[in-house]
PDB file of C-alpha atoms in Angstrom:
ATOM      1  CA  UNK A   1      30.994 -13.626 116.129  1.00  0.00           C
ATOM      2  CA  UNK A   2      31.086  -9.889 116.869  1.00  0.00           C
ATOM      3  CA  UNK A   3      32.639 -10.286 120.306  1.00  0.00           C
ATOM      4  CA  UNK A   4      35.056 -12.948 119.083  1.00  0.00           C
ATOM      5  CA  UNK A   5      36.242 -10.681 116.269  1.00  0.00           C
ATOM      6  CA  UNK A   6      37.112  -7.858 118.660  1.00  0.00           C
ATOM      7  CA  UNK A   7      38.593 -10.062 121.392  1.00  0.00           C
ATOM      8  CA  UNK A   8      40.973 -11.701 118.928  1.00  0.00           C
ATOM      9  CA  UNK A   9      42.274  -8.240 118.017  1.00  0.00           C
ATOM     10  CA  UNK A  10      42.863  -7.122 121.572  1.00  0.00           C
ATOM     11  CA  UNK A  11      39.845  -4.846 121.954  1.00  0.00           C
ATOM     12  CA  UNK A  12      38.295  -4.283 125.373  1.00  0.00           C
ATOM     13  CA  UNK A  13      34.514  -4.381 125.654  1.00  0.00           C
ATOM     14  CA  UNK A  14      33.009  -1.406 127.453  1.00  0.00           C
ATOM     15  CA  UNK A  15      29.507  -0.303 128.384  1.00  0.00           C
ATOM     16  CA  UNK A  16      28.481   3.245 127.608  1.00  0.00           C
ATOM     17  CA  UNK A  17      25.461   5.113 129.050  1.00  0.00           C
ATOM     18  CA  UNK A  18      22.151   5.216 127.205  1.00  0.00           C
ATOM     19  CA  UNK A  19      21.004   8.293 129.128  1.00  0.00           C
ATOM     20  CA  UNK A  20      23.190  11.366 128.688  1.00  0.00           C
ATOM     21  CA  UNK A  21      23.183  15.028 129.564  1.00  0.00           C
ATOM     22  CA  UNK A  22      24.712  15.837 126.179  1.00  0.00           C
ATOM     23  CA  UNK A  23      25.063  14.049 122.898  1.00  0.00           C
ATOM     24  CA  UNK A  24      26.851  14.218 119.582  1.00  0.00           C
ATOM     25  CA  UNK A  25      23.932  14.945 117.261  1.00  0.00           C
ATOM     26  CA  UNK A  26      21.461  17.784 116.780  1.00  0.00           C
ATOM     27  CA  UNK A  27      18.870  18.272 119.506  1.00  0.00           C
ATOM     28  CA  UNK A  28      16.077  17.586 117.010  1.00  0.00           C
ATOM     29  CA  UNK A  29      17.078  13.915 116.853  1.00  0.00           C
ATOM     30  CA  UNK A  30      17.072  13.228 120.608  1.00  0.00           C
ATOM     31  CA  UNK A  31      14.492  11.573 122.833  1.00  0.00           C
ATOM     32  CA  UNK A  32      14.133  13.495 126.097  1.00  0.00           C
ATOM     33  CA  UNK A  33      14.170  11.610 129.404  1.00  0.00           C
ATOM     34  CA  UNK A  34      12.154  13.292 132.144  1.00  0.00           C
ATOM     35  CA  UNK A  35      10.050  12.657 135.246  1.00  0.00           C
ATOM     36  CA  UNK A  36       8.386  16.063 135.093  1.00  0.00           C
ATOM     37  CA  UNK A  37       4.619  16.084 134.685  1.00  0.00           C
ATOM     38  CA  UNK A  38       4.115  17.217 131.068  1.00  0.00           C
ATOM     39  CA  UNK A  39       0.818  18.885 131.932  1.00  0.00           C
ATOM     40  CA  UNK A  40       2.399  20.962 134.704  1.00  0.00           C
ATOM     41  CA  UNK A  41       5.736  22.163 133.328  1.00  0.00           C
ATOM     42  CA  UNK A  42       7.944  24.178 135.644  1.00  0.00           C
ATOM     43  CA  UNK A  43       8.602  27.380 133.764  1.00  0.00           C
ATOM     44  CA  UNK A  44      11.407  29.851 134.313  1.00  0.00           C
ATOM     45  CA  UNK A  45      12.093  32.581 131.746  1.00  0.00           C
ATOM     46  CA  UNK A  46       9.611  30.885 129.382  1.00  0.00           C
ATOM     47  CA  UNK A  47      11.596  27.633 129.475  1.00  0.00           C
ATOM     48  CA  UNK A  48      11.305  24.367 131.384  1.00  0.00           C
ATOM     49  CA  UNK A  49      13.406  24.484 134.547  1.00  0.00           C
ATOM     50  CA  UNK A  50      15.136  21.093 134.456  1.00  0.00           C
ATOM     51  CA  UNK A  51      16.766  21.682 137.839  1.00  0.00           C
ATOM     52  CA  UNK A  52      13.531  20.192 139.247  1.00  0.00           C
ATOM     53  CA  UNK A  53      13.859  17.069 137.071  1.00  0.00           C
ATOM     54  CA  UNK A  54      15.260  13.701 138.173  1.00  0.00           C
ATOM     55  CA  UNK A  55      18.845  14.339 137.035  1.00  0.00           C
ATOM     56  CA  UNK A  56      18.734  18.072 137.724  1.00  0.00           C
ATOM     57  CA  UNK A  57      19.363  18.891 134.077  1.00  0.00           C
ATOM     58  CA  UNK A  58      17.967  18.123 130.626  1.00  0.00           C
ATOM     59  CA  UNK A  59      18.629  14.467 129.789  1.00  0.00           C
ATOM     60  CA  UNK A  60      18.293  12.439 126.602  1.00  0.00           C
ATOM     61  CA  UNK A  61      18.522   8.925 125.253  1.00  0.00           C
ATOM     62  CA  UNK A  62      21.844   8.542 123.504  1.00  0.00           C
ATOM     63  CA  UNK A  63      22.200   8.491 119.730  1.00  0.00           C
ATOM     64  CA  UNK A  64      25.672   6.963 120.085  1.00  0.00           C
ATOM     65  CA  UNK A  65      28.106   5.711 122.692  1.00  0.00           C
ATOM     66  CA  UNK A  66      30.955   7.370 120.827  1.00  0.00           C
ATOM     67  CA  UNK A  67      31.798  10.285 123.092  1.00  0.00           C
ATOM     68  CA  UNK A  68      32.011   7.991 126.112  1.00  0.00           C
ATOM     69  CA  UNK A  69      33.950   5.364 124.151  1.00  0.00           C
ATOM     70  CA  UNK A  70      36.533   8.000 123.226  1.00  0.00           C
ATOM     71  CA  UNK A  71      37.324   8.456 126.915  1.00  0.00           C
ATOM     72  CA  UNK A  72      38.050   4.739 127.253  1.00  0.00           C
ATOM     73  CA  UNK A  73      40.076   4.583 124.038  1.00  0.00           C
ATOM     74  CA  UNK A  74      42.300   7.452 125.171  1.00  0.00           C
ATOM     75  CA  UNK A  75      42.901   5.640 128.449  1.00  0.00           C
ATOM     76  CA  UNK A  76      43.003   1.974 127.408  1.00  0.00           C
ATOM     77  CA  UNK A  77      43.686   1.789 123.662  1.00  0.00           C
ATOM     78  CA  UNK A  78      41.279  -0.087 121.394  1.00  0.00           C
ATOM     79  CA  UNK A  79      37.762  -0.538 122.778  1.00  0.00           C
ATOM     80  CA  UNK A  80      34.285  -1.267 121.483  1.00  0.00           C
ATOM     81  CA  UNK A  81      30.724  -1.051 122.695  1.00  0.00           C
ATOM     82  CA  UNK A  82      27.646  -2.896 121.481  1.00  0.00           C
ATOM     83  CA  UNK A  83      24.324  -1.640 122.759  1.00  0.00           C
ATOM     84  CA  UNK A  84      20.983   0.066 122.117  1.00  0.00           C
ATOM     85  CA  UNK A  85      20.855   3.403 120.327  1.00  0.00           C
ATOM     86  CA  UNK A  86      17.969   5.825 119.828  1.00  0.00           C
ATOM     87  CA  UNK A  87      17.198   8.279 117.022  1.00  0.00           C
ATOM     88  CA  UNK A  88      14.181  10.598 117.028  1.00  0.00           C
ATOM     89  CA  UNK A  89      14.260  11.060 113.257  1.00  0.00           C
ATOM     90  CA  UNK A  90      10.836  11.015 111.635  1.00  0.00           C
ATOM     91  CA  UNK A  91      12.106   8.584 108.989  1.00  0.00           C
ATOM     92  CA  UNK A  92       9.501   5.975 108.169  1.00  0.00           C
ATOM     93  CA  UNK A  93      11.595   4.047 105.645  1.00  0.00           C
ATOM     94  CA  UNK A  94      12.606   0.410 105.226  1.00  0.00           C
ATOM     95  CA  UNK A  95      16.071   1.240 106.638  1.00  0.00           C
ATOM     96  CA  UNK A  96      15.182   3.269 109.742  1.00  0.00           C
ATOM     97  CA  UNK A  97      13.914   2.479 113.218  1.00  0.00           C
ATOM     98  CA  UNK A  98      13.863   4.683 116.292  1.00  0.00           C
ATOM     99  CA  UNK A  99      15.602   2.101 118.491  1.00  0.00           C
ATOM    100  CA  UNK A 100      18.342  -0.180 117.214  1.00  0.00           C
ATOM    101  CA  UNK A 101      21.635  -1.780 118.217  1.00  0.00           C
ATOM    102  CA  UNK A 102      25.010  -0.451 117.174  1.00  0.00           C
ATOM    103  CA  UNK A 103      28.544  -1.833 117.206  1.00  0.00           C
ATOM    104  CA  UNK A 104      31.005   0.989 117.881  1.00  0.00           C
ATOM    105  CA  UNK A 105      34.783   0.481 117.975  1.00  0.00           C
ATOM    106  CA  UNK A 106      37.039   3.360 119.018  1.00  0.00           C
ATOM    107  CA  UNK A 107      40.765   3.090 118.312  1.00  0.00           C
ATOM    108  CA  UNK A 108      43.652   5.116 119.706  1.00  0.00           C
ATOM    109  CA  UNK A 109      46.555   5.983 117.390  1.00  0.00           C
ATOM    110  CA  UNK A 110      44.375   5.289 114.351  1.00  0.00           C
ATOM    111  CA  UNK A 111      43.877   7.657 111.418  1.00  0.00           C
ATOM    112  CA  UNK A 112      41.195   7.738 108.731  1.00  0.00           C
ATOM    113  CA  UNK A 113      42.957   5.180 106.526  1.00  0.00           C
ATOM    114  CA  UNK A 114      43.215   2.745 109.439  1.00  0.00           C
ATOM    115  CA  UNK A 115      39.568   3.349 110.244  1.00  0.00           C
ATOM    116  CA  UNK A 116      38.514   2.489 106.690  1.00  0.00           C
ATOM    117  CA  UNK A 117      40.707  -0.617 106.704  1.00  0.00           C
ATOM    118  CA  UNK A 118      39.153  -1.835 109.943  1.00  0.00           C
ATOM    119  CA  UNK A 119      35.572  -1.207 108.802  1.00  0.00           C
ATOM    120  CA  UNK A 120      36.137  -3.184 105.616  1.00  0.00           C
ATOM    121  CA  UNK A 121      37.749  -6.025 107.572  1.00  0.00           C
ATOM    122  CA  UNK A 122      34.835  -6.167 110.026  1.00  0.00           C
ATOM    123  CA  UNK A 123      32.171  -6.432 107.315  1.00  0.00           C
ATOM    124  CA  UNK A 124      34.091  -9.081 105.394  1.00  0.00           C
ATOM    125  CA  UNK A 125      34.793 -11.132 108.522  1.00  0.00           C
ATOM    126  CA  UNK A 126      31.194 -11.163 109.762  1.00  0.00           C
ATOM    127  CA  UNK A 127      29.870 -11.944 106.282  1.00  0.00           C
ATOM    128  CA  UNK A 128      32.336 -14.794 105.779  1.00  0.00           C
ATOM    129  CA  UNK A 129      31.702 -16.144 109.289  1.00  0.00           C
ATOM    130  CA  UNK A 130      27.957 -16.303 108.667  1.00  0.00           C
ATOM    131  CA  UNK A 131      28.352 -17.988 105.289  1.00  0.00           C
ATOM    132  CA  UNK A 132      30.720 -20.558 106.788  1.00  0.00           C
ATOM    133  CA  UNK A 133      29.096 -21.241 110.155  1.00  0.00           C
ATOM    134  CA  UNK A 134      25.403 -20.809 109.311  1.00  0.00           C
ATOM    135  CA  UNK A 135      25.197 -22.578 105.955  1.00  0.00           C
ATOM    136  CA  UNK A 136      21.757 -24.114 106.556  1.00  0.00           C
ATOM    137  CA  UNK A 137      20.249 -20.788 107.559  1.00  0.00           C
ATOM    138  CA  UNK A 138      21.826 -19.101 104.563  1.00  0.00           C
ATOM    139  CA  UNK A 139      20.341 -21.747 102.282  1.00  0.00           C
ATOM    140  CA  UNK A 140      16.902 -20.913 103.674  1.00  0.00           C
ATOM    141  CA  UNK A 141      17.334 -17.202 102.981  1.00  0.00           C
ATOM    142  CA  UNK A 142      18.657 -17.972  99.497  1.00  0.00           C
ATOM    143  CA  UNK A 143      15.674 -20.190  98.641  1.00  0.00           C
ATOM    144  CA  UNK A 144      12.846 -18.132 100.134  1.00  0.00           C
ATOM    145  CA  UNK A 145      14.043 -14.531 100.515  1.00  0.00           C
ATOM    146  CA  UNK A 146      16.612 -13.510  97.900  1.00  0.00           C
ATOM    147  CA  UNK A 147      17.907 -15.584  94.985  1.00  0.00           C
ATOM    148  CA  UNK A 148      20.822 -13.167  94.507  1.00  0.00           C
ATOM    149  CA  UNK A 149      21.935 -13.355  98.143  1.00  0.00           C
ATOM    150  CA  UNK A 150      24.883 -15.723  97.873  1.00  0.00           C
ATOM    151  CA  UNK A 151      26.408 -14.077  94.818  1.00  0.00           C
ATOM    152  CA  UNK A 152      26.122 -10.679  96.491  1.00  0.00           C
ATOM    153  CA  UNK A 153      27.781 -11.909  99.685  1.00  0.00           C
ATOM    154  CA  UNK A 154      30.535 -13.608  97.699  1.00  0.00           C
ATOM    155  CA  UNK A 155      31.130 -10.297  95.976  1.00  0.00           C
ATOM    156  CA  UNK A 156      31.487  -8.569  99.344  1.00  0.00           C
ATOM    157  CA  UNK A 157      34.041 -10.974 100.812  1.00  0.00           C
ATOM    158  CA  UNK A 158      36.102 -11.189  97.617  1.00  0.00           C
ATOM    159  CA  UNK A 159      36.122  -7.548  96.513  1.00  0.00           C
ATOM    160  CA  UNK A 160      38.415  -4.748  97.514  1.00  0.00           C
ATOM    161  CA  UNK A 161      36.072  -1.978  98.584  1.00  0.00           C
ATOM    162  CA  UNK A 162      36.323   1.010  96.252  1.00  0.00           C
ATOM    163  CA  UNK A 163      37.451   4.205  98.010  1.00  0.00           C
ATOM    164  CA  UNK A 164      36.701   7.653  96.687  1.00  0.00           C
ATOM    165  CA  UNK A 165      36.203  11.171  98.079  1.00  0.00           C
ATOM    166  CA  UNK A 166      32.660  12.426  98.547  1.00  0.00           C
ATOM    167  CA  UNK A 167      33.251  15.046  95.833  1.00  0.00           C
ATOM    168  CA  UNK A 168      34.081  12.351  93.256  1.00  0.00           C
ATOM    169  CA  UNK A 169      30.916  10.446  94.181  1.00  0.00           C
ATOM    170  CA  UNK A 170      28.819  13.583  93.621  1.00  0.00           C
ATOM    171  CA  UNK A 171      30.487  14.094  90.234  1.00  0.00           C
ATOM    172  CA  UNK A 172      29.662  10.511  89.218  1.00  0.00           C
ATOM    173  CA  UNK A 173      26.026  10.929  90.247  1.00  0.00           C
ATOM    174  CA  UNK A 174      25.674  14.224  88.419  1.00  0.00           C
ATOM    175  CA  UNK A 175      27.149  12.744  85.218  1.00  0.00           C
ATOM    176  CA  UNK A 176      24.987   9.620  85.403  1.00  0.00           C
ATOM    177  CA  UNK A 177      22.001  11.276  83.672  1.00  0.00           C
ATOM    178  CA  UNK A 178      19.800   9.287  86.054  1.00  0.00           C
ATOM    179  CA  UNK A 179      16.546  10.903  87.138  1.00  0.00           C
ATOM    180  CA  UNK A 180      16.851  10.746  90.925  1.00  0.00           C
ATOM    181  CA  UNK A 181      13.929  11.587  93.175  1.00  0.00           C
ATOM    182  CA  UNK A 182      16.318  13.714  95.244  1.00  0.00           C
ATOM    183  CA  UNK A 183      18.585  15.960  93.155  1.00  0.00           C
ATOM    184  CA  UNK A 184      22.237  15.641  94.092  1.00  0.00           C
ATOM    185  CA  UNK A 185      24.575  18.580  94.636  1.00  0.00           C
ATOM    186  CA  UNK A 186      27.855  19.111  96.428  1.00  0.00           C
ATOM    187  CA  UNK A 187      27.129  19.789 100.099  1.00  0.00           C
ATOM    188  CA  UNK A 188      24.008  17.633 100.333  1.00  0.00           C
ATOM    189  CA  UNK A 189      23.640  14.266 102.059  1.00  0.00           C
ATOM    190  CA  UNK A 190      23.453  11.234  99.807  1.00  0.00           C
ATOM    191  CA  UNK A 191      20.073   9.508  99.816  1.00  0.00           C
ATOM    192  CA  UNK A 192      19.458   5.772  99.572  1.00  0.00           C
ATOM    193  CA  UNK A 193      18.914   5.974  95.820  1.00  0.00           C
ATOM    194  CA  UNK A 194      22.311   7.651  95.356  1.00  0.00           C
ATOM    195  CA  UNK A 195      24.088   5.108  97.540  1.00  0.00           C
ATOM    196  CA  UNK A 196      22.487   2.182  95.723  1.00  0.00           C
ATOM    197  CA  UNK A 197      23.322   3.623  92.303  1.00  0.00           C
ATOM    198  CA  UNK A 198      26.984   3.850  93.266  1.00  0.00           C
ATOM    199  CA  UNK A 199      27.187   0.353  94.778  1.00  0.00           C
ATOM    200  CA  UNK A 200      24.841  -1.579  92.480  1.00  0.00           C
ATOM    201  CA  UNK A 201      25.159   0.082  89.080  1.00  0.00           C
ATOM    202  CA  UNK A 202      28.399   2.033  88.895  1.00  0.00           C
ATOM    203  CA  UNK A 203      30.966   0.133  90.974  1.00  0.00           C
ATOM    204  CA  UNK A 204      28.939  -3.069  91.474  1.00  0.00           C
ATOM    205  CA  UNK A 205      30.543  -3.673  94.874  1.00  0.00           C
ATOM    206  CA  UNK A 206      30.888  -1.995  98.294  1.00  0.00           C
ATOM    207  CA  UNK A 207      32.456   1.446  98.379  1.00  0.00           C
ATOM    208  CA  UNK A 208      33.912   3.756 101.027  1.00  0.00           C
ATOM    209  CA  UNK A 209      33.267   7.476 100.696  1.00  0.00           C
ATOM    210  CA  UNK A 210      35.498   9.857 102.640  1.00  0.00           C
ATOM    211  CA  UNK A 211      36.366  13.544 103.107  1.00  0.00           C
ATOM    212  CA  UNK A 212      32.869  14.997 103.423  1.00  0.00           C
ATOM    213  CA  UNK A 213      32.091  18.735 103.567  1.00  0.00           C
ATOM    214  CA  UNK A 214      32.288  19.872 107.179  1.00  0.00           C
ATOM    215  CA  UNK A 215      28.901  21.564 106.852  1.00  0.00           C
ATOM    216  CA  UNK A 216      27.038  18.236 106.759  1.00  0.00           C
ATOM    217  CA  UNK A 217      29.002  16.404 109.452  1.00  0.00           C
ATOM    218  CA  UNK A 218      29.117  16.705 113.271  1.00  0.00           C
ATOM    219  CA  UNK A 219      31.568  18.907 115.172  1.00  0.00           C
ATOM    220  CA  UNK A 220      33.835  16.108 116.445  1.00  0.00           C
ATOM    221  CA  UNK A 221      35.197  15.018 113.051  1.00  0.00           C
ATOM    222  CA  UNK A 222      38.784  16.029 112.306  1.00  0.00           C
ATOM    223  CA  UNK A 223      39.119  19.070 110.064  1.00  0.00           C
ATOM    224  CA  UNK A 224      41.241  18.426 106.969  1.00  0.00           C
ATOM    225  CA  UNK A 225      44.030  20.735 105.841  1.00  0.00           C
ATOM    226  CA  UNK A 226      41.752  22.306 103.203  1.00  0.00           C
ATOM    227  CA  UNK A 227      39.605  23.751 105.999  1.00  0.00           C
ATOM    228  CA  UNK A 228      36.459  22.718 104.109  1.00  0.00           C
ATOM    229  CA  UNK A 229      36.219  18.949 104.552  1.00  0.00           C
ATOM    230  CA  UNK A 230      36.492  16.564 107.487  1.00  0.00           C
ATOM    231  CA  UNK A 231      38.066  13.124 107.823  1.00  0.00           C
ATOM    232  CA  UNK A 232      34.745  11.291 107.712  1.00  0.00           C
ATOM    233  CA  UNK A 233      34.015   7.964 106.054  1.00  0.00           C
ATOM    234  CA  UNK A 234      30.901   5.964 105.188  1.00  0.00           C
ATOM    235  CA  UNK A 235      30.869   2.375 103.960  1.00  0.00           C
ATOM    236  CA  UNK A 236      28.080   1.632 101.480  1.00  0.00           C
ATOM    237  CA  UNK A 237      27.009  -1.856 100.405  1.00  0.00           C
ATOM    238  CA  UNK A 238      24.629  -3.039  97.665  1.00  0.00           C
ATOM    239  CA  UNK A 239      20.890  -3.091  98.507  1.00  0.00           C
ATOM    240  CA  UNK A 240      21.430  -1.503 101.929  1.00  0.00           C
ATOM    241  CA  UNK A 241      23.402   1.648 101.250  1.00  0.00           C
ATOM    242  CA  UNK A 242      25.201   3.019 104.304  1.00  0.00           C
ATOM    243  CA  UNK A 243      26.094   0.346 106.844  1.00  0.00           C
ATOM    244  CA  UNK A 244      29.003   2.064 108.615  1.00  0.00           C
ATOM    245  CA  UNK A 245      29.574   5.717 109.407  1.00  0.00           C
ATOM    246  CA  UNK A 246      32.663   7.018 111.174  1.00  0.00           C
ATOM    247  CA  UNK A 247      35.575   9.404 111.222  1.00  0.00           C
ATOM    248  CA  UNK A 248      38.913  10.358 112.605  1.00  0.00           C
ATOM    249  CA  UNK A 249      38.139  12.455 115.663  1.00  0.00           C
ATOM    250  CA  UNK A 250      39.339  16.023 116.157  1.00  0.00           C
ATOM    251  CA  UNK A 251      42.084  15.802 118.792  1.00  0.00           C
ATOM    252  CA  UNK A 252      43.180  19.473 118.588  1.00  0.00           C
ATOM    253  CA  UNK A 253      41.465  21.450 121.353  1.00  0.00           C
ATOM    254  CA  UNK A 254      41.373  24.846 119.637  1.00  0.00           C
ATOM    255  CA  UNK A 255      39.887  23.484 116.429  1.00  0.00           C
ATOM    256  CA  UNK A 256      37.390  21.337 118.340  1.00  0.00           C
ATOM    257  CA  UNK A 257      36.196  24.374 120.287  1.00  0.00           C
ATOM    258  CA  UNK A 258      35.882  26.347 117.063  1.00  0.00           C
ATOM    259  CA  UNK A 259      33.843  23.565 115.445  1.00  0.00           C
ATOM    260  CA  UNK A 260      31.538  23.429 118.451  1.00  0.00           C
ATOM    261  CA  UNK A 261      31.024  27.178 118.328  1.00  0.00           C
ATOM    262  CA  UNK A 262      30.160  26.994 114.622  1.00  0.00           C
ATOM    263  CA  UNK A 263      27.630  24.268 115.381  1.00  0.00           C
ATOM    264  CA  UNK A 264      26.031  26.393 118.100  1.00  0.00           C
ATOM    265  CA  UNK A 265      26.940  23.964 120.895  1.00  0.00           C
ATOM    266  CA  UNK A 266      27.686  24.990 124.459  1.00  0.00           C
ATOM    267  CA  UNK A 267      31.228  24.232 125.622  1.00  0.00           C
ATOM    268  CA  UNK A 268      29.868  24.031 129.169  1.00  0.00           C
ATOM    269  CA  UNK A 269      27.736  21.013 128.232  1.00  0.00           C
ATOM    270  CA  UNK A 270      30.779  19.223 126.800  1.00  0.00           C
ATOM    271  CA  UNK A 271      33.336  20.267 129.407  1.00  0.00           C
ATOM    272  CA  UNK A 272      34.295  16.666 130.169  1.00  0.00           C
ATOM    273  CA  UNK A 273      34.797  15.899 126.469  1.00  0.00           C
ATOM    274  CA  UNK A 274      37.017  18.955 126.007  1.00  0.00           C
ATOM    275  CA  UNK A 275      39.087  17.957 129.059  1.00  0.00           C
ATOM    276  CA  UNK A 276      40.245  14.863 127.161  1.00  0.00           C
ATOM    277  CA  UNK A 277      42.047  17.227 124.737  1.00  0.00           C
ATOM    278  CA  UNK A 278      43.093  19.997 127.097  1.00  0.00           C
ATOM    279  CA  UNK A 279      46.146  18.255 128.525  1.00  0.00           C
ATOM    280  CA  UNK A 280      47.205  16.412 125.381  1.00  0.00           C
ATOM    281  CA  UNK A 281      45.547  13.803 123.228  1.00  0.00           C
ATOM    282  CA  UNK A 282      46.356  11.319 120.464  1.00  0.00           C
ATOM    283  CA  UNK A 283      44.988  10.734 116.960  1.00  0.00           C
ATOM    284  CA  UNK A 284      42.042   8.370 117.256  1.00  0.00           C
ATOM    285  CA  UNK A 285      39.212   7.100 115.080  1.00  0.00           C
ATOM    286  CA  UNK A 286      36.058   5.063 115.259  1.00  0.00           C
ATOM    287  CA  UNK A 287      32.758   4.230 113.622  1.00  0.00           C
ATOM    288  CA  UNK A 288      29.299   2.850 114.206  1.00  0.00           C
ATOM    289  CA  UNK A 289      27.731  -0.096 112.404  1.00  0.00           C
ATOM    290  CA  UNK A 290      24.000  -0.662 112.721  1.00  0.00           C
ATOM    291  CA  UNK A 291      23.518  -4.313 113.685  1.00  0.00           C
ATOM    292  CA  UNK A 292      20.089  -4.560 112.079  1.00  0.00           C
ATOM    293  CA  UNK A 293      21.424  -3.267 108.771  1.00  0.00           C
ATOM    294  CA  UNK A 294      24.133  -5.922 108.978  1.00  0.00           C
ATOM    295  CA  UNK A 295      21.391  -8.530 109.415  1.00  0.00           C
ATOM    296  CA  UNK A 296      19.579  -7.116 106.379  1.00  0.00           C
ATOM    297  CA  UNK A 297      22.769  -7.434 104.353  1.00  0.00           C
ATOM    298  CA  UNK A 298      23.443 -11.024 105.423  1.00  0.00           C
ATOM    299  CA  UNK A 299      19.873 -12.360 105.190  1.00  0.00           C
ATOM    300  CA  UNK A 300      18.584 -10.486 102.148  1.00  0.00           C
ATOM    301  CA  UNK A 301      15.605  -9.187 104.153  1.00  0.00           C
ATOM    302  CA  UNK A 302      14.670  -5.791 102.729  1.00  0.00           C
ATOM    303  CA  UNK A 303      12.793  -4.202 105.642  1.00  0.00           C
ATOM    304  CA  UNK A 304      14.587  -3.416 108.890  1.00  0.00           C
ATOM    305  CA  UNK A 305      11.374  -4.047 110.833  1.00  0.00           C
ATOM    306  CA  UNK A 306      11.732  -7.737 109.984  1.00  0.00           C
ATOM    307  CA  UNK A 307      15.178  -8.185 111.546  1.00  0.00           C
ATOM    308  CA  UNK A 308      14.433  -6.779 115.011  1.00  0.00           C
ATOM    309  CA  UNK A 309      11.917  -8.396 117.381  1.00  0.00           C
ATOM    310  CA  UNK A 310      10.128  -5.224 118.520  1.00  0.00           C
ATOM    311  CA  UNK A 311      10.531  -2.464 115.922  1.00  0.00           C
ATOM    312  CA  UNK A 312       9.972   1.061 117.222  1.00  0.00           C
ATOM    313  CA  UNK A 313       9.132   3.456 114.413  1.00  0.00           C
ATOM    314  CA  UNK A 314       7.329   6.818 114.119  1.00  0.00           C
ATOM    315  CA  UNK A 315       3.749   6.228 115.274  1.00  0.00           C
ATOM    316  CA  UNK A 316       4.428   2.640 116.383  1.00  0.00           C
ATOM    317  CA  UNK A 317       5.343   1.536 119.904  1.00  0.00           C
ATOM    318  CA  UNK A 318       2.661  -1.118 120.517  1.00  0.00           C
ATOM    319  CA  UNK A 319       4.980  -3.685 122.119  1.00  0.00           C
TER     320      UNK A 319
END
């Protein structure tokens, strides 16, 4: 269903690397790939000398195929990748695993509004397809897993997703008089409890948040005219919370370099990414959708470990 959806819309399927010399998230969330003997590190200036390693430089498992997909989108138009992704976050929750699969479209000549439109269309299509083509399986999940499943899925395919700026969402949460475990303030990431309040209690349907503070988003997101927010968007659904995260990408070289400098990233490590802007670029956007979270949404299963055959989580890699 995923591949059919993209093929019918003229997208090209691409494969992106899972081992990279650089990546688009903070170094604290990366898994290092190395052949060096950990008990005999090669030290130079009190640091590991990766020139002796297999790739001749520090290498990591990718947290996203996005940066590579951007290269294809700028050359070919609309593309998507669907492959394994790795996050070294120490998040032992029902929504997080260290290894999962992600669907990532990247679209040339697409702004933030088009990105939000496409994300909403994708979720509705895959939900409707499953309800229509897998009726017997859905009946099983309805009977034995979640009695509210079908009504929730009907709500998703029939509703127009509510769209509101991040700032408005924070205002709603602060006025709610709800005692959250994590206090909410402008400039902080929304937690699962905040996302579920907005989708399940306030709007009672999926929502799309956009225009986040630049301080809590990665360097590659397009800076808005206010200089304080970026053209980011997250799609939140009932029971799951965030299921899609994406943005319009920063195509202006000078601003991109400035954002990288503010984030403390080396331009030398991203030279190939900057080259895609140096000689002219186009507006482009994309997002990532966690496949396992989509399965949680469609089946009603509440723990991500139950929708992936071999869950890898902090402290657990038995299989």
